[in-house]
Short mmCIF file of C-alpha atoms and ligand atoms in Angstrom, two decimals:
data_model
loop_
_atom_site.label_atom_id
_atom_site.label_comp_id
_atom_site.label_asym_id
_atom_site.label_seq_id
_atom_site.Cartn_x
_atom_site.Cartn_y
_atom_site.Cartn_z
CA MET A 857 0.00 0.00 0.00
CA SER A 858 1.41 3.42 -0.88
CA CYS A 859 0.14 6.90 -0.10
CA GLN A 860 0.27 9.53 -2.83
CA ASN A 861 -0.23 13.27 -3.01
CA HIS A 862 -3.83 14.33 -2.75
CA SER A 863 -4.91 15.66 -6.14
CA LEU A 864 -7.63 13.53 -7.69
CA LYS A 865 -7.03 14.88 -11.20
CA PRO A 866 -5.00 11.85 -12.34
CA TRP A 867 -7.56 9.52 -10.77
CA ASN A 868 -10.70 10.60 -12.67
CA THR A 869 -11.13 10.43 -16.45
CA PHE A 870 -13.13 13.69 -16.40
CA SER A 871 -9.77 15.25 -15.39
CA LEU A 872 -11.51 17.44 -12.86
CA GLU A 873 -9.46 19.29 -10.28
CA ALA A 874 -10.51 18.01 -6.88
CA SER A 875 -8.59 16.83 -3.87
CA ALA A 876 -8.93 14.12 -1.25
CA ALA A 877 -7.73 14.08 2.36
CA GLY A 878 -5.67 11.02 1.41
CA ILE A 879 -5.12 8.64 -1.49
CA CYS A 880 -3.94 5.07 -1.02
CA VAL A 881 -3.19 2.48 -3.66
CA ALA A 882 -4.06 -1.00 -2.36
CA ASP A 883 -2.55 -4.00 -4.12
CA SER A 884 -3.99 -6.73 -1.90
CA VAL A 885 -7.26 -7.51 -0.17
CA GLU A 886 -5.52 -7.11 3.18
CA ALA A 887 -4.23 -3.64 2.25
CA LEU A 888 -7.68 -2.63 1.07
CA CYS A 889 -9.31 -3.73 4.35
CA ARG A 890 -6.54 -2.09 6.40
CA ALA A 891 -6.94 1.25 4.64
CA TRP A 892 -10.72 1.09 4.99
CA LEU A 893 -10.47 0.33 8.74
CA GLN A 894 -8.06 3.25 9.21
CA SER A 895 -10.67 5.56 7.71
CA GLN A 896 -13.37 4.09 9.93
CA GLN A 897 -11.20 4.68 13.00
CA ARG A 898 -10.66 8.31 11.96
CA SER A 899 -14.40 8.65 11.26
CA GLU A 900 -13.62 10.02 7.82
CA PRO A 901 -15.47 9.21 4.59
CA VAL A 902 -13.88 6.63 2.34
CA LEU A 903 -14.22 6.00 -1.39
CA LEU A 904 -13.09 3.00 -3.41
CA LEU A 905 -11.89 3.78 -6.89
CA GLY A 906 -10.80 1.70 -9.87
CA GLU A 907 -9.73 3.99 -12.71
CA GLY A 908 -12.23 6.77 -12.00
CA SER A 909 -13.93 6.43 -15.40
CA ASN A 910 -17.48 6.48 -14.09
CA VAL A 911 -17.34 9.14 -11.38
CA LEU A 912 -17.95 12.87 -11.17
CA PHE A 913 -16.30 14.73 -8.29
CA LEU A 914 -18.69 17.56 -7.38
CA GLU A 915 -16.19 19.15 -4.97
CA ASP A 916 -13.16 18.20 -2.86
CA PHE A 917 -13.58 14.84 -1.16
CA GLN A 918 -13.14 15.11 2.61
CA GLY A 919 -11.89 11.57 3.16
CA GLN A 920 -9.56 8.89 1.91
CA VAL A 921 -9.68 7.44 -1.60
CA ILE A 922 -8.55 3.81 -1.84
CA VAL A 923 -7.44 2.94 -5.36
CA ASN A 924 -7.86 -0.75 -6.11
CA ARG A 925 -4.87 -2.39 -7.79
CA ILE A 926 -5.39 -6.05 -6.86
CA MET A 927 -3.78 -7.80 -9.80
CA GLY A 928 -3.44 -11.30 -11.23
CA ILE A 929 -5.06 -13.43 -13.92
CA GLU A 930 -5.39 -17.23 -13.69
CA VAL A 931 -6.77 -19.36 -16.50
CA THR A 932 -8.20 -22.86 -16.15
CA GLU A 933 -9.84 -25.05 -18.72
CA SER A 934 -12.94 -27.26 -18.73
CA SER A 935 -14.24 -29.37 -21.60
CA ASP A 936 -16.24 -26.54 -23.16
CA ALA A 937 -14.87 -23.28 -21.76
CA TRP A 938 -11.94 -21.22 -20.53
CA HIS A 939 -12.35 -19.93 -17.00
CA LEU A 940 -10.55 -16.75 -15.97
CA HIS A 941 -10.09 -15.61 -12.39
CA VAL A 942 -9.17 -11.93 -12.63
CA GLY A 943 -7.92 -9.62 -9.88
CA SER A 944 -10.34 -6.72 -9.60
CA GLY A 945 -7.61 -4.09 -10.19
CA GLU A 946 -6.62 -5.43 -13.62
CA ASN A 947 -7.26 -3.02 -16.50
CA TRP A 948 -10.32 -4.19 -18.46
CA HIS A 949 -9.11 -3.35 -21.98
CA ALA A 950 -5.69 -4.96 -21.38
CA LEU A 951 -7.57 -8.06 -20.23
CA VAL A 952 -9.63 -8.08 -23.45
CA GLN A 953 -6.44 -7.78 -25.50
CA SER A 954 -4.65 -10.53 -23.58
CA THR A 955 -7.56 -12.98 -23.97
CA LEU A 956 -7.57 -12.44 -27.73
CA ARG A 957 -3.80 -12.81 -27.92
CA ASP A 958 -3.92 -16.05 -25.92
CA GLY A 959 -6.80 -17.52 -27.93
CA TYR A 960 -9.79 -17.12 -25.59
CA PRO A 961 -12.26 -15.00 -27.54
CA GLY A 962 -15.57 -13.72 -26.20
CA LEU A 963 -14.73 -10.26 -24.84
CA GLU A 964 -14.02 -8.52 -28.19
CA ASN A 965 -17.31 -6.55 -28.28
CA LEU A 966 -16.36 -5.03 -24.91
CA ALA A 967 -13.02 -3.65 -26.14
CA MET A 968 -11.86 -0.17 -25.17
CA ILE A 969 -14.13 0.24 -22.17
CA PRO A 970 -12.01 2.11 -19.62
CA GLY A 971 -11.73 1.01 -16.02
CA CYS A 972 -10.87 -2.01 -13.91
CA ALA A 973 -12.07 -5.57 -14.40
CA GLY A 974 -13.48 -5.49 -10.88
CA SER A 975 -15.62 -2.45 -11.66
CA ALA A 976 -17.16 -4.09 -14.73
CA PRO A 977 -19.86 -6.04 -12.81
CA ILE A 978 -20.96 -2.97 -10.85
CA GLN A 979 -22.87 -1.46 -13.75
CA ASN A 980 -22.78 -4.63 -15.87
CA ILE A 981 -20.72 -2.90 -18.55
CA GLY A 982 -22.12 -3.25 -22.02
CA ALA A 983 -21.37 -2.29 -25.58
CA TYR A 984 -22.00 -3.39 -29.16
CA GLY A 985 -24.57 -6.05 -28.31
CA VAL A 986 -22.84 -7.69 -25.32
CA GLU A 987 -23.11 -7.10 -21.58
CA LEU A 988 -20.75 -8.42 -18.93
CA GLU A 989 -23.44 -10.75 -17.59
CA LYS A 990 -23.06 -12.89 -20.73
CA VAL A 991 -19.54 -13.92 -19.70
CA CYS A 992 -19.56 -13.46 -15.92
CA GLU A 993 -19.37 -16.68 -13.91
CA TYR A 994 -18.94 -15.20 -10.42
CA VAL A 995 -17.77 -12.16 -8.46
CA ASP A 996 -15.71 -12.36 -5.26
CA ILE A 997 -16.29 -9.69 -2.65
CA VAL A 998 -14.86 -8.87 0.76
CA ARG A 999 -16.73 -7.44 3.72
CA LEU A 1000 -14.37 -4.64 4.67
CA ALA A 1001 -15.19 -4.56 8.38
CA ASP A 1002 -13.96 -8.09 9.07
CA GLY A 1003 -12.21 -9.27 5.90
CA SER A 1004 -14.68 -12.10 5.30
CA ARG A 1005 -14.96 -13.17 1.68
CA GLN A 1006 -17.93 -14.33 -0.33
CA ARG A 1007 -18.44 -15.63 -3.87
CA LEU A 1008 -21.59 -14.49 -5.70
CA SER A 1009 -22.80 -16.47 -8.69
CA ALA A 1010 -23.77 -14.50 -11.78
CA GLU A 1011 -27.41 -15.01 -10.82
CA GLU A 1012 -26.80 -13.58 -7.35
CA CYS A 1013 -25.25 -10.49 -8.96
CA ARG A 1014 -28.76 -9.61 -10.28
CA PHE A 1015 -27.45 -8.05 -13.44
CA ALA A 1016 -29.69 -5.68 -15.36
CA TYR A 1017 -29.12 -2.79 -17.76
CA ARG A 1018 -26.32 -0.74 -16.11
CA ASP A 1019 -27.29 -2.26 -12.79
CA SER A 1020 -26.39 -5.04 -10.32
CA VAL A 1021 -26.52 -5.96 -6.65
CA PHE A 1022 -23.30 -3.94 -6.22
CA LYS A 1023 -25.28 -0.71 -6.61
CA HIS A 1024 -27.73 -1.83 -3.94
CA GLN A 1025 -27.24 -4.49 -1.25
CA TYR A 1026 -23.42 -4.55 -1.56
CA ARG A 1027 -22.85 -0.86 -2.30
CA GLU A 1028 -21.46 0.09 1.11
CA GLY A 1029 -18.99 -1.79 3.27
CA TYR A 1030 -17.94 -4.27 0.56
CA ALA A 1031 -15.31 -4.32 -2.17
CA LEU A 1032 -15.18 -6.40 -5.32
CA ILE A 1033 -11.90 -8.28 -5.24
CA ALA A 1034 -12.05 -10.70 -8.18
CA LEU A 1035 -14.08 -11.46 -11.26
CA GLY A 1036 -14.68 -14.93 -12.69
CA LEU A 1037 -15.25 -15.11 -16.45
CA ARG A 1038 -16.40 -18.05 -18.53
CA LEU A 1039 -15.47 -17.93 -22.21
CA ASN A 1040 -17.00 -20.67 -24.33
CA LYS A 1041 -14.59 -22.64 -26.50
CA ILE A 1042 -17.13 -22.55 -29.32
CA TRP A 1043 -16.97 -18.92 -30.31
CA GLN A 1044 -20.14 -17.27 -31.59
CA PRO A 1045 -19.63 -13.77 -32.91
CA VAL A 1046 -22.15 -11.12 -31.89
CA LEU A 1047 -22.64 -9.01 -35.00
CA THR A 1048 -25.87 -7.18 -34.22
CA TYR A 1049 -24.62 -3.62 -33.88
CA GLY A 1050 -23.64 -0.93 -36.43
CA GLU A 1051 -20.71 -1.81 -38.71
CA LEU A 1052 -20.48 -5.27 -37.14
CA ARG A 1053 -23.55 -6.22 -39.19
CA GLU A 1054 -21.48 -5.89 -42.36
CA LEU A 1055 -19.03 -8.63 -41.31
CA ASP A 1056 -19.37 -12.14 -42.73
CA ARG A 1057 -20.48 -14.43 -39.87
CA ASP A 1058 -18.85 -17.50 -41.45
CA ARG A 1059 -15.42 -15.95 -41.96
CA VAL A 1060 -15.05 -13.26 -39.36
CA THR A 1061 -12.34 -13.61 -36.69
CA PRO A 1062 -12.45 -12.33 -33.08
CA GLN A 1063 -9.63 -9.95 -33.99
CA GLN A 1064 -11.73 -8.42 -36.80
CA VAL A 1065 -14.64 -7.89 -34.41
CA PHE A 1066 -12.24 -6.30 -31.91
CA GLU A 1067 -10.82 -3.96 -34.56
CA THR A 1068 -14.26 -2.98 -35.85
CA VAL A 1069 -15.44 -2.19 -32.32
CA CYS A 1070 -12.29 -0.14 -31.65
CA ARG A 1071 -12.80 1.78 -34.89
CA MET A 1072 -16.46 2.57 -34.16
CA ARG A 1073 -15.69 3.64 -30.63
CA SER A 1074 -12.77 5.87 -31.68
CA SER A 1075 -14.96 7.68 -34.22
CA LYS A 1076 -17.56 8.67 -31.59
CA LEU A 1077 -16.13 8.59 -28.09
CA PRO A 1078 -13.51 11.07 -26.91
CA ASP A 1079 -10.23 9.62 -25.60
CA PRO A 1080 -10.04 10.58 -21.90
CA ALA A 1081 -6.27 11.00 -22.25
CA VAL A 1082 -7.03 13.95 -24.56
CA THR A 1083 -10.49 15.18 -23.50
CA GLY A 1084 -11.87 14.58 -20.02
CA ASN A 1085 -15.11 12.59 -19.96
CA ALA A 1086 -16.78 9.60 -18.30
CA GLY A 1087 -18.39 7.96 -21.34
CA SER A 1088 -22.18 8.10 -21.58
CA PHE A 1089 -23.22 10.60 -18.96
CA PHE A 1090 -26.85 9.44 -18.81
CA LYS A 1091 -28.42 6.00 -19.01
CA ASN A 1092 -30.62 5.21 -21.96
CA PRO A 1093 -34.14 5.63 -20.55
CA LEU A 1094 -36.57 2.74 -20.31
CA VAL A 1095 -40.18 3.65 -21.09
CA SER A 1096 -43.44 1.75 -21.48
CA ALA A 1097 -44.41 0.36 -24.89
CA GLU A 1098 -47.32 2.82 -24.93
CA MET A 1099 -45.05 5.81 -24.31
CA ALA A 1100 -42.70 4.58 -27.05
CA ARG A 1101 -45.65 4.27 -29.45
CA GLN A 1102 -46.73 7.85 -28.76
CA LEU A 1103 -43.19 9.13 -29.28
CA LYS A 1104 -42.92 7.18 -32.54
CA GLU A 1105 -46.10 8.84 -33.80
CA GLN A 1106 -44.56 12.25 -33.23
CA TYR A 1107 -40.96 11.46 -34.21
CA ASP A 1108 -40.89 8.71 -36.79
CA THR A 1109 -37.07 8.30 -36.80
CA ILE A 1110 -36.77 7.87 -33.04
CA PRO A 1111 -34.61 4.79 -32.27
CA PHE A 1112 -35.88 2.38 -29.63
CA TYR A 1113 -34.92 -1.09 -28.54
CA PRO A 1114 -37.52 -3.58 -27.22
CA GLN A 1115 -36.65 -5.15 -23.84
CA GLU A 1116 -37.53 -8.64 -22.61
CA ASN A 1117 -39.99 -7.25 -20.04
CA GLY A 1118 -41.99 -5.38 -22.69
CA GLU A 1119 -40.42 -1.97 -21.97
CA MET A 1120 -38.65 0.04 -24.65
CA LYS A 1121 -35.18 1.50 -24.31
CA LEU A 1122 -34.76 4.91 -25.96
CA ALA A 1123 -31.46 6.40 -27.14
CA ALA A 1124 -30.65 9.29 -24.80
CA GLY A 1125 -28.04 10.54 -27.30
CA TRP A 1126 -30.71 10.89 -29.97
CA LEU A 1127 -33.04 12.78 -27.60
CA ILE A 1128 -30.25 15.20 -26.60
CA ASP A 1129 -29.19 15.61 -30.22
CA ARG A 1130 -32.80 16.47 -31.24
CA CYS A 1131 -32.69 19.30 -28.70
CA ASN A 1132 -29.81 20.68 -30.79
CA LEU A 1133 -27.43 20.44 -27.87
CA LYS A 1134 -24.30 19.10 -29.57
CA GLY A 1135 -21.48 21.49 -28.71
CA PHE A 1136 -23.63 23.29 -26.12
CA ARG A 1137 -21.40 24.69 -23.34
CA MET A 1138 -21.75 25.75 -19.75
CA GLY A 1139 -18.55 27.01 -18.16
CA GLY A 1140 -15.85 24.50 -19.06
CA ALA A 1141 -18.28 21.64 -19.68
CA ALA A 1142 -19.80 20.82 -23.07
CA VAL A 1143 -21.93 18.30 -24.92
CA HIS A 1144 -19.60 16.28 -27.18
CA GLN A 1145 -19.94 17.08 -30.91
CA GLN A 1146 -19.66 13.46 -32.10
CA GLN A 1147 -21.89 11.86 -29.43
CA ALA A 1148 -24.45 13.93 -27.56
CA LEU A 1149 -24.67 11.45 -24.68
CA VAL A 1150 -21.11 12.27 -23.65
CA LEU A 1151 -20.38 15.39 -21.59
CA ILE A 1152 -16.80 16.61 -21.80
CA ASN A 1153 -14.38 18.75 -19.88
CA THR A 1154 -13.12 21.28 -22.43
CA GLY A 1155 -10.08 21.97 -20.25
CA ASN A 1156 -10.91 23.81 -17.08
CA ALA A 1157 -14.37 22.55 -16.12
CA THR A 1158 -15.35 22.20 -12.49
CA GLY A 1159 -17.63 19.48 -11.17
CA GLN A 1160 -20.28 22.18 -10.78
CA ASP A 1161 -19.99 23.14 -14.48
CA VAL A 1162 -20.74 19.53 -15.39
CA VAL A 1163 -23.68 19.47 -12.95
CA ALA A 1164 -25.11 22.70 -14.41
CA LEU A 1165 -24.80 21.32 -17.93
CA ALA A 1166 -26.34 17.97 -16.98
CA ARG A 1167 -29.25 19.79 -15.32
CA GLU A 1168 -29.84 21.90 -18.42
CA VAL A 1169 -29.67 18.86 -20.73
CA ARG A 1170 -32.12 16.98 -18.49
CA GLN A 1171 -34.54 19.92 -18.46
CA ARG A 1172 -34.46 20.44 -22.21
CA VAL A 1173 -34.98 16.74 -22.99
CA GLY A 1174 -37.65 16.47 -20.28
CA LYS A 1175 -39.61 19.46 -21.58
CA LYS A 1176 -39.45 18.34 -25.21
CA PHE A 1177 -40.12 14.60 -24.82
CA ASN A 1178 -41.43 14.20 -21.25
CA VAL A 1179 -38.59 11.73 -20.71
CA TRP A 1180 -36.43 12.50 -17.67
CA LEU A 1181 -32.84 11.33 -18.00
CA GLU A 1182 -30.92 9.77 -15.13
CA PRO A 1183 -27.13 9.90 -14.87
CA GLU A 1184 -25.13 6.74 -15.39
CA VAL A 1185 -22.10 8.45 -13.84
CA ARG A 1186 -21.74 8.19 -10.04
CA PHE A 1187 -21.71 11.59 -8.27
CA ILE A 1188 -19.20 12.01 -5.42
CA SER A 1189 -19.63 14.87 -2.96
CA ALA A 1190 -17.41 15.87 -0.01
CA GLN A 1191 -18.77 13.04 2.14
CA GLY A 1192 -19.12 10.32 -0.47
CA GLU A 1193 -21.57 9.19 -3.12
CA THR A 1194 -24.70 11.27 -3.43
CA ASP A 1195 -27.97 10.77 -5.33
CA ALA A 1196 -27.19 11.96 -8.86
CA VAL A 1197 -30.82 12.45 -9.90
CA GLU A 1198 -31.49 14.65 -6.86
CA VAL A 1199 -28.43 16.78 -7.67
CA ILE A 1200 -29.57 17.59 -11.22
CA ALA A 1201 -33.35 17.55 -10.67
P1 LIG B 1919 -14.64 3.86 -11.08
O1 LIG B 1919 -15.11 5.02 -11.87
O2 LIG B 1919 -13.33 3.96 -10.43
O3 LIG B 1919 -15.74 3.47 -9.99
C1 LIG B 1919 -17.10 3.39 -10.35
C2 LIG B 1919 -17.93 3.11 -9.09
O4 LIG B 1919 -17.61 1.83 -8.56
C3 LIG B 1919 -17.67 4.10 -7.95
O5 LIG B 1919 -18.89 4.30 -7.28
C4 LIG B 1919 -16.67 3.38 -7.06
O6 LIG B 1919 -16.75 3.79 -5.72
C5 LIG B 1919 -17.10 1.93 -7.21
N1 LIG B 1919 -15.99 0.97 -7.13
C6 LIG B 1919 -14.85 0.99 -7.88
N2 LIG B 1919 -14.09 -0.08 -7.62
C7 LIG B 1919 -14.74 -0.80 -6.67
C8 LIG B 1919 -14.46 -2.03 -5.98
N3 LIG B 1919 -13.36 -2.77 -6.22
N4 LIG B 1919 -15.37 -2.48 -5.09
C9 LIG B 1919 -16.51 -1.78 -4.84
N5 LIG B 1919 -16.83 -0.62 -5.46
C10 LIG B 1919 -15.95 -0.13 -6.35
N6 LIG B 1919 -19.37 1.77 -19.63
C11 LIG B 1919 -20.09 0.82 -20.28
O7 LIG B 1919 -20.83 0.06 -19.65
N7 LIG B 1919 -20.01 0.69 -21.64
C12 LIG B 1919 -19.23 1.48 -22.40
O8 LIG B 1919 -19.18 1.33 -23.61
C13 LIG B 1919 -18.46 2.48 -21.74
N8 LIG B 1919 -17.68 3.33 -22.45
C14 LIG B 1919 -16.96 4.29 -21.82
C15 LIG B 1919 -16.15 5.14 -22.60
C16 LIG B 1919 -15.39 6.13 -21.99
C17 LIG B 1919 -14.52 7.01 -22.84
C18 LIG B 1919 -15.42 6.26 -20.57
C19 LIG B 1919 -14.56 7.30 -19.90
C20 LIG B 1919 -16.23 5.44 -19.79
C21 LIG B 1919 -17.01 4.45 -20.41
N9 LIG B 1919 -17.86 3.59 -19.68
C22 LIG B 1919 -18.56 2.60 -20.32
C23 LIG B 1919 -17.98 3.74 -18.21
C24 LIG B 1919 -16.84 3.05 -17.42
O9 LIG B 1919 -15.81 2.68 -18.26
C25 LIG B 1919 -17.34 1.81 -16.68
O10 LIG B 1919 -18.37 2.13 -15.78
C26 LIG B 1919 -16.22 1.12 -15.89
O11 LIG B 1919 -16.62 -0.17 -15.49
C27 LIG B 1919 -15.78 1.93 -14.65
O12 LIG B 1919 -14.60 1.35 -14.13
P2 LIG B 1919 -13.65 2.16 -13.14
O13 LIG B 1919 -12.65 1.18 -12.62
O14 LIG B 1919 -13.09 3.36 -13.79
O15 LIG B 1919 -14.67 2.55 -12.00
N1 LIG B 1920 -27.57 9.19 -31.62
C1 LIG B 1920 -27.84 10.38 -32.23
N2 LIG B 1920 -27.08 11.46 -31.89
C2 LIG B 1920 -26.08 11.38 -30.96
C3 LIG B 1920 -25.81 10.15 -30.34
C4 LIG B 1920 -26.58 9.05 -30.69
O1 LIG B 1920 -28.77 10.49 -33.04
O2 LIG B 1920 -25.44 12.39 -30.71
C5 LIG B 1920 -28.36 8.00 -32.02
C6 LIG B 1920 -27.50 7.05 -32.86
O3 LIG B 1920 -27.55 7.39 -34.23
C7 LIG B 1920 -28.16 5.71 -32.59
C8 LIG B 1920 -28.63 5.85 -31.14
O4 LIG B 1920 -28.71 7.25 -30.87
O5 LIG B 1920 -29.30 5.54 -33.41
C9 LIG B 1920 -27.71 5.15 -30.14
O6 LIG B 1920 -26.40 5.72 -30.21
P1 LIG B 1920 -25.07 4.84 -30.02
O7 LIG B 1920 -25.14 3.65 -30.91
O8 LIG B 1920 -23.89 5.74 -30.18
O9 LIG B 1920 -25.15 4.28 -28.56
P2 LIG B 1920 -25.64 4.94 -27.19
O10 LIG B 1920 -26.99 4.41 -26.89
O11 LIG B 1920 -25.48 6.42 -27.23
C10 LIG B 1920 -24.74 2.99 -25.73
C11 LIG B 1920 -24.02 2.88 -24.41
C12 LIG B 1920 -22.53 3.04 -24.62
C13 LIG B 1920 -22.04 1.94 -25.57
C14 LIG B 1920 -22.79 2.09 -26.90
C15 LIG B 1920 -22.44 0.99 -27.86
C16 LIG B 1920 -25.50 3.62 -22.62
C17 LIG B 1920 -25.84 4.68 -21.66
N3 LIG B 1920 -24.51 3.88 -23.48
O12 LIG B 1920 -24.56 4.33 -26.17
O13 LIG B 1920 -21.89 2.86 -23.36
O14 LIG B 1920 -20.66 2.04 -25.80
O15 LIG B 1920 -24.21 2.04 -26.65
O16 LIG B 1920 -23.05 -0.20 -27.47
O17 LIG B 1920 -26.12 2.55 -22.58
C18 LIG B 1920 -21.19 4.08 -21.44
O18 LIG B 1920 -22.01 3.41 -20.80
O19 LIG B 1920 -20.43 4.92 -20.89
C19 LIG B 1920 -21.08 3.90 -22.88
C20 LIG B 1920 -20.28 4.61 -23.65
#
């Protein structure tokens, strides 16, 4: 465990200037629990962080940030699958690359998603037709107060669209420490999304899917190393079939995606775009030109600039479509996570 200086700028992909009372990098479960207990003893707030690619710091954080760097990847084989046990601090995209290099395909649609492997189950990361739940076998967690460990099956994780048990029952007082993945030996490409549809199912290789996904992502999503952002700022809203029908009557090009439970998922980016908000700025925060669902830091944004912009975007979309967007990004105030919808309502 090492303690660093206290600027959070290198630890959040929005590149916002904020500070913490302390920052510790924990490379083992024991170090993580120790750091957490120290904070408890000092009665200070504590925040676990992977790579900070899904957080918005609203202001300086008054407690200790524990950065998870629990590493290690072990591969075992069964008759029909490869099984990976992955330390929660491993970088997700590097993991995707290494599985392809070593001949275990199945993660290629999830290429280039920033963050740690252990953060992936929290919002059930998803892109280009695949969600983590498709390949997740289990998640290991630790109860920070006493170091006791528990393995949750994929079913127990209660995965849903950008949701899991880790945002509810296990949100406080627990850390994800490892991720178990199951990659089937018989590879079936998922070619349902965008340019992937143009690939030939019978000839395509995992590497080609990977490259196509990387190309599509690079054309729309800003690279956080260049422009601060946290990916999609809002979730795509779920509405009733009746509401979707009414919207379709008014806006015949509106995209929507039927869900298994009968609801319809709308494209928040399309709704924001139809409010002519691409490029719209408030302070140092702006709506990204190539993808309206992404809010960016143009250089010197504050957390409050991003909040003001998010509020304005939510109002404009709400007034035009009567659809009220909810942030996907987790809002962190001085004392810890705070209700993002309440902040921008
Ligand atoms: P962090 O931002 O560090 O943490 C997120 C939350 O999890 C915080 O509340 C934190 O306290 C908590 N947390 C972190 N680690 C632990 C732990 N070990 N135990 C318990 N709680 C923990 N997401 C998608 O689903 N699909 C995409 O296509 C996608 N594209 C993106 C593109 C860009 C350019 C960016 C910047 C983000 C994108 N995201 C996407 C969002 C983001 O990459 C994911 O949410 C990612 O899983 C976050 O990982 P992280 O390690 O950075 O988490
Ligand atoms: N659209 C517009 N204008 C825009 C943006 C989008 O009209 O400015 C339209 C597109 O033309 C398309 C639809 O909206 O018809 C959906 O857009 P896109 O395919 O770009 O995907 P998205 O719904 O905006 C979601 C995820 C992304 C994920 C992509 C690819 C959410 C909140 N976002 O974005 O995940 O990478 O699909 O699967 O579900 C993230 O979660 O951070 C993230 C980037």
